[in-house]
Coordinates of C-alpha atoms and ligand atoms in Angstrom, one line a residue:
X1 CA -107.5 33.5 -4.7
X2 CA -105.4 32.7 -1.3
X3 CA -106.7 36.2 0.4
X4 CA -109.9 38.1 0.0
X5 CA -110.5 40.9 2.6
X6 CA -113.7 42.5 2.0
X7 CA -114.5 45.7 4.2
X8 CA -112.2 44.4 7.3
X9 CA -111.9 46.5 10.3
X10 CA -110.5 46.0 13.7
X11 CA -110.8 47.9 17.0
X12 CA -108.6 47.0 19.8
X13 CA -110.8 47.6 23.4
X14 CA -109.1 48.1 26.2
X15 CA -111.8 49.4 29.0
X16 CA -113.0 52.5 27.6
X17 CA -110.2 53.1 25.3
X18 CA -110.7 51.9 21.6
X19 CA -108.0 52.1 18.7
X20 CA -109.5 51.4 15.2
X21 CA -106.0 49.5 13.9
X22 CA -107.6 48.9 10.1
X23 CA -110.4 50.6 8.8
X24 CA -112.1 49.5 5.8
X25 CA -109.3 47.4 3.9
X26 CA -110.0 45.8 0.7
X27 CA -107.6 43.2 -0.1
X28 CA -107.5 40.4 -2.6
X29 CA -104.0 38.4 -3.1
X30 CA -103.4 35.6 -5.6
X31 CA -101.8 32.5 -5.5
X32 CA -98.1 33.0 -6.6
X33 CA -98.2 36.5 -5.5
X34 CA -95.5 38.0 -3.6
X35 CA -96.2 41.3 -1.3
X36 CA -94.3 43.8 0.7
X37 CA -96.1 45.2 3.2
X38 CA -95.2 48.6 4.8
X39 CA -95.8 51.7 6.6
X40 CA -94.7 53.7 9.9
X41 CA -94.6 51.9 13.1
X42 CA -98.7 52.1 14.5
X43 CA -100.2 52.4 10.9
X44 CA -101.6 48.9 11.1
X45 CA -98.7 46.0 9.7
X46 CA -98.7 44.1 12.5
X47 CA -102.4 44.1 13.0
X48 CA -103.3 43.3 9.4
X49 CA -100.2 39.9 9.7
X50 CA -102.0 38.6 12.8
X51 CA -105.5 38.4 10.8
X52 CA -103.7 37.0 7.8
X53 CA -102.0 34.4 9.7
X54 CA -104.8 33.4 11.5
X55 CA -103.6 34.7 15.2
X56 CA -106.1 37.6 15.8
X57 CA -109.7 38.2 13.7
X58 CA -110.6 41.1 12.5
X59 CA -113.8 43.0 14.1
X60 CA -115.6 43.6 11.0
X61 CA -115.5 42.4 7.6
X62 CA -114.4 39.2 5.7
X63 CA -111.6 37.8 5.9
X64 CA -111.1 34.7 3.2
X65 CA -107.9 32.4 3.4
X66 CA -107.5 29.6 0.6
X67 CA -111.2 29.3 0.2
X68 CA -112.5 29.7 4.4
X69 CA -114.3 32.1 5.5
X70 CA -112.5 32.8 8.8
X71 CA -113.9 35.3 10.1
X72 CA -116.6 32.6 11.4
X73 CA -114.2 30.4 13.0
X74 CA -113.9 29.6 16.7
X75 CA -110.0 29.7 18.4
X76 CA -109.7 26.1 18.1
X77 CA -110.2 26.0 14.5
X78 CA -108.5 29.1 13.9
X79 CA -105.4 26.9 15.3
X80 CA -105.7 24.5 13.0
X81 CA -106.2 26.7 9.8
X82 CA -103.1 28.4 10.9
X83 CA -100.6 25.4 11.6
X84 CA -102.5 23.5 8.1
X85 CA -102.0 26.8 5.2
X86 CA -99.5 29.2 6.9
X87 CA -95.6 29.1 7.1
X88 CA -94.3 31.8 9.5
X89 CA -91.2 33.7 9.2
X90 CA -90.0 36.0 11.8
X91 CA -87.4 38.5 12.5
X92 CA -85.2 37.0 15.0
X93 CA -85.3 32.8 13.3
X94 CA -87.2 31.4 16.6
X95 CA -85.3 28.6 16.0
X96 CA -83.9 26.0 18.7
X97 CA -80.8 26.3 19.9
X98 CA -80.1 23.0 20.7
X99 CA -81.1 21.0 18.3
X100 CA -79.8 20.8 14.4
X101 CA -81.3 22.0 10.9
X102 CA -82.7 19.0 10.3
X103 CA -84.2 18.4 13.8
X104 CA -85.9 22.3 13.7
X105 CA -86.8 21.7 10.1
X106 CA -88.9 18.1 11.4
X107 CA -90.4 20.2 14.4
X108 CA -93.8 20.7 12.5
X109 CA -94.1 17.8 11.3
X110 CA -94.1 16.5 14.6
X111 CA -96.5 18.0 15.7
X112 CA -98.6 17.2 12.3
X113 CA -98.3 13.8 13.2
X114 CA -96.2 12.5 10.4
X115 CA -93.8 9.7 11.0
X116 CA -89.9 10.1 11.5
X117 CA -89.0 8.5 8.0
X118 CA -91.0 10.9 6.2
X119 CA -90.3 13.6 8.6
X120 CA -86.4 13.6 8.1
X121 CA -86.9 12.8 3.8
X122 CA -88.9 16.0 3.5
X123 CA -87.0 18.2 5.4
X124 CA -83.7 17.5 4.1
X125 CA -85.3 18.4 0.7
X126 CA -86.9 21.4 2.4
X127 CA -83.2 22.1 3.1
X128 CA -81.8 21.6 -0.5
X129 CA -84.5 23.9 -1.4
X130 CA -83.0 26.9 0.4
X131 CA -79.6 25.8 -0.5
X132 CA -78.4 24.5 3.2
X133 CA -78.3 20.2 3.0
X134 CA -74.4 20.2 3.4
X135 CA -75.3 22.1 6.9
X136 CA -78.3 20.1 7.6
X137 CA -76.8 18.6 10.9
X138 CA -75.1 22.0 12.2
X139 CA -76.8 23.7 15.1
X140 CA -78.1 27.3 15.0
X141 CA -75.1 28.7 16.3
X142 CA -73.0 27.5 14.0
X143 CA -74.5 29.4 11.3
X144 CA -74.5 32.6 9.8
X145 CA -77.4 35.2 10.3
X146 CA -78.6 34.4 7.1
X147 CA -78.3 30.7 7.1
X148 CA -80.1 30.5 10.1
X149 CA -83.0 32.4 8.7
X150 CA -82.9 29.9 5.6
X151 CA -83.1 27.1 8.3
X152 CA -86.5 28.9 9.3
X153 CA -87.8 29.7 5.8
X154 CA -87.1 25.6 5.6
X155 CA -89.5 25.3 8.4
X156 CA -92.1 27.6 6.8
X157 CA -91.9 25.1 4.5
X158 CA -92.1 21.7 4.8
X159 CA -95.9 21.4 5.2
X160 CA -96.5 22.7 1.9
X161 CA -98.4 26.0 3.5
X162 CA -101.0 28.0 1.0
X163 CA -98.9 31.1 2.0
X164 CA -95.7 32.4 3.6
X165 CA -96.1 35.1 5.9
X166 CA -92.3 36.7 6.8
X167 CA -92.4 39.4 9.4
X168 CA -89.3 42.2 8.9
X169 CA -87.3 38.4 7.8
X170 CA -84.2 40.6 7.0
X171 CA -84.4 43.0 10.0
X172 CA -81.5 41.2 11.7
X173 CA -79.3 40.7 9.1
X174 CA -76.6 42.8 6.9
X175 CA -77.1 43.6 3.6
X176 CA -75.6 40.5 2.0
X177 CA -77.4 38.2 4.2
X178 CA -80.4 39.9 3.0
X179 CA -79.9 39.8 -0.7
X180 CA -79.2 36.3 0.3
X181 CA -82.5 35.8 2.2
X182 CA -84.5 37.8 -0.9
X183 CA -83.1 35.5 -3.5
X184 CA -84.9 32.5 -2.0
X185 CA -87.6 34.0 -1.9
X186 CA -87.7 35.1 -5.4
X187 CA -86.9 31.3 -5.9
X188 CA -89.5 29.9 -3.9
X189 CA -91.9 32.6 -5.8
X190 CA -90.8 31.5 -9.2
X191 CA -91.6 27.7 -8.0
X192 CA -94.9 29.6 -7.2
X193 CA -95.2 29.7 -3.6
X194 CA -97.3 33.0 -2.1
X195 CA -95.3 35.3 -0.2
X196 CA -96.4 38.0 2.3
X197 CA -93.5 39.9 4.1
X198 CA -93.4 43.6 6.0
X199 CA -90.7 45.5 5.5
X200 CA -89.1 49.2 7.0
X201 CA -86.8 48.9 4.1
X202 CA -87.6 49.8 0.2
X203 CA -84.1 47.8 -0.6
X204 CA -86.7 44.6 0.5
X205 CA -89.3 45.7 -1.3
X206 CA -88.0 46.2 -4.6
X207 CA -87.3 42.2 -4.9
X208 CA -91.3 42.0 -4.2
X209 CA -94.0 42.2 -7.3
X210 CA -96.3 44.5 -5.2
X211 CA -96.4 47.1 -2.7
X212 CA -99.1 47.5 -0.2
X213 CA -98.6 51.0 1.5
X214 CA -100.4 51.5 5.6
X215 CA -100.8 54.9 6.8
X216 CA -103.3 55.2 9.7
X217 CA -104.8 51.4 9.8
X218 CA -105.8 52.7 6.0
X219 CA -104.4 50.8 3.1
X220 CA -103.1 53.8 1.0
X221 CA -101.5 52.5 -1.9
X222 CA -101.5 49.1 -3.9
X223 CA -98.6 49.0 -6.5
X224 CA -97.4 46.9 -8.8
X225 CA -93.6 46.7 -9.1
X226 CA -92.5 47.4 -12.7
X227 CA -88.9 46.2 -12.3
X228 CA -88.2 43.7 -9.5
X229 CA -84.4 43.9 -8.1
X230 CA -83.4 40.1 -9.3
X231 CA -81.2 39.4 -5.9
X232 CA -79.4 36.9 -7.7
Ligands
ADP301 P1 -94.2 47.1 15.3 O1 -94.5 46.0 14.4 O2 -95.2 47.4 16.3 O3 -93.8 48.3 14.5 P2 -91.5 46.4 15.7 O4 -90.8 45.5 16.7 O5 -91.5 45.9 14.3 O6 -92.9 46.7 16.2 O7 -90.8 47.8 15.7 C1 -90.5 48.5 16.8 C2 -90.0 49.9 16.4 O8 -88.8 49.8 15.6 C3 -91.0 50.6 15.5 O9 -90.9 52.0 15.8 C4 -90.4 50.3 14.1 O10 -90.8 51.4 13.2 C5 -88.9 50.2 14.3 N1 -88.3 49.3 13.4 C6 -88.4 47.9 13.5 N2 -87.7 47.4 12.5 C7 -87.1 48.4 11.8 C8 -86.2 48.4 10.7 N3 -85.8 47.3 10.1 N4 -85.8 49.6 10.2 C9 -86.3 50.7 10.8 N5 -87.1 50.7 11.9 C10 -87.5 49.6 12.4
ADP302 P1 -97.6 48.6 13.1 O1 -97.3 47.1 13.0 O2 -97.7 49.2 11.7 O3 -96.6 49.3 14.0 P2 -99.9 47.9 14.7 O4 -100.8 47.1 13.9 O5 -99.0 47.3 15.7 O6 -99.0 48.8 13.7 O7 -100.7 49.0 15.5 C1 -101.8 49.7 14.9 C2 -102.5 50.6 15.9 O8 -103.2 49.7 16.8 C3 -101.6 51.4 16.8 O9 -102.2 52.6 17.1 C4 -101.3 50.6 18.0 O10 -101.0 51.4 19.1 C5 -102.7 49.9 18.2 N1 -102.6 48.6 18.8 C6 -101.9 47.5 18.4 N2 -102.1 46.4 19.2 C7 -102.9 46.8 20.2 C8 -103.5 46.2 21.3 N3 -103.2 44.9 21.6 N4 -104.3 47.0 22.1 C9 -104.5 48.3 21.8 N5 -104.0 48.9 20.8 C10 -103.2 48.2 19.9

C-alpha cells in the first residue's frame, strides 16, 4: 500500500473563521495505481494533494505514505519524506528557464547529494524514458508545451519517487499535447510507477484506472475505470 487515509479531516483556522476542507475521507491507494482526482473548484483537491505530498497535514486522522505514519511527523521531517517518495508535477512545468533538460532534470539530484557523473547518467535515461534524449540539451523555451512538461515528469522522476503526484499536468496544454502527456503516463504506469493527478477534464480522466470524485471536502465517489482511453 503507498496511501492509507483512515478517518482524515482538516480544518483551516483563520481567527474565528474555520473551513472543514475534508471531512472523514477514507482512502487506500496501491502501488501501480493510477488516480484522477476531481471535483468543483473548493470541494477539497487541492487540500487533499498537499496532505498527500507531504506539504500540509491533515487535522484529524491518519495519513500513511509508503509505510510512515505522517501524521506524527515534525516539518523538518515532513521535508524530507516529501523530497525522498514524491515526484511533483505541476500545471505551469516550474522548470528553469535558463538552464537545459538535462541541467533541470539533475536539479534534484543536487540537492540529494549525488555526484555529477551519476547525476547526468540518470537523467539522460530519465529523459529517454519520456521520449526527449535527442532534446536533452535544448532550453525550455525551445520546446513545445508538451515537451516541456515531459522535461518535468523527467524530473519527477529521477529519484525513483514511491508516487507521482501531477496537479491539472495538462491544464496548459492543447489537446495533442495532452494525449501526448497522458500516454507517458500510461507508460510510466505500465512500468508500474503510482500516479496521482487532478483533473477539470473527463477527457484526462478516462486514460486513468480510477476515479475519485470531491464534492464538499467529502469523497463522493470511488470508481474503477472499465475501459481506459489507450492515448497511444
Ligand atoms: P483550485 O485548485 O483552488 O481550484 P486552480 O488554480 O486549480 O485553483 O483553479 C482556479 C479556478 O479555475 C477554479 O475555479 C477552477 O475550477 C478553474 N480551473 C482551473 N483549471 C481548470 C481547467 N483545466 N478547466 C476548467 N476550469 C479550471
Ligand atoms: P479545490 O482544490 O477543490 O478547489 P481546496 O482544497 O482549495 O479545493 O479548498 C477546499 C475548501 O477549503 C474551500 O472552501 C476553500 O475555500 C478552503 N480553503 C483552502 N485553503 C484554505 C486556507 N489556506 N485557509 C482557509 N480556507 C481554505
Amino acid at each position: 500500500m503507498i496511501i492509507s487515509m483512515k478517518n482524515l479531516g482538516k480544518i483551516y483556522k483563520n481567527g474565528q473563521i474555520e473551513v472543514e476542507a475534508l471531512k472523514h475521507a477514507n482512502i487506500d491507494i496501491e502501488k501501480e495505481e493510477f488516480v484522477a482526482i476531481m471535483g468543483p473548484s473548493g470541494s477539497g483537491k487541492s487540500t487533499m494533494m498537499n496532505i498527500i505530498g507531504c506539504l500540509d497535514k491533515s487535522t484529524s486522522g491518519e495519513y500513511w505514505l509508503d509505510g510512515i505514519n505522517i501524521s506524527t511527523l515534525n516539518e523538518v521531517e515532513l521535508a524530507r519524506i516529501r523530497n525522498l517518495k514524491i515526484g511533483f508535477v505541476f500545471q505551469s512545468f516550474n522548470l528553469l528557464p535558463r538552464i537545459t533538460a538535462l541541467q533541470n532534470v539533475e536539479l534534484p539530484m543536487i540537492y540529494a547529494g549525488i555526484g555529477s557523473k551519476e547525476r547526468r547518467k540518470k537523467a539522460s535515461s530519465a529523459l529517454e524514458r519520456v521520449g526527449l534524449e535527442e532534446r536533452m540539451h535544448h532550453k525550455p523555451n525551445e520546446m513545445s508545451g508538451g515537451q516541456k512538461q515531459r522535461v518535468a515528469i523527467a524530473r519527477a522522476l529521477v529519484n525513483s519517487p514511491a508516487l507521482i503526484l501531477a496537479d491539472e499536468p495538462t491544464g496548459n496544454l492543447d489537446s495533442t499535447s495532452s494525449e501526448e502527456i497522458m500516454s507517458v503516463f500510461q507508460d510510466l504506469n505500465r512500468e508500474g510507477v503510482t500516479i496521482v493527478l487532478v483533473t477539470h477534464e473527463p477527457d484526462i480522466a478516462e486514460h486513468t484506472k480510477r476515479v475519485l470524485r470531491f464534492r464538499d471536502g467529502i469523497i463522493r465517489a470511488d470508481e474503477t475505470v472499465k475501459n481506459p482511453v489507450d492515448a497511444r
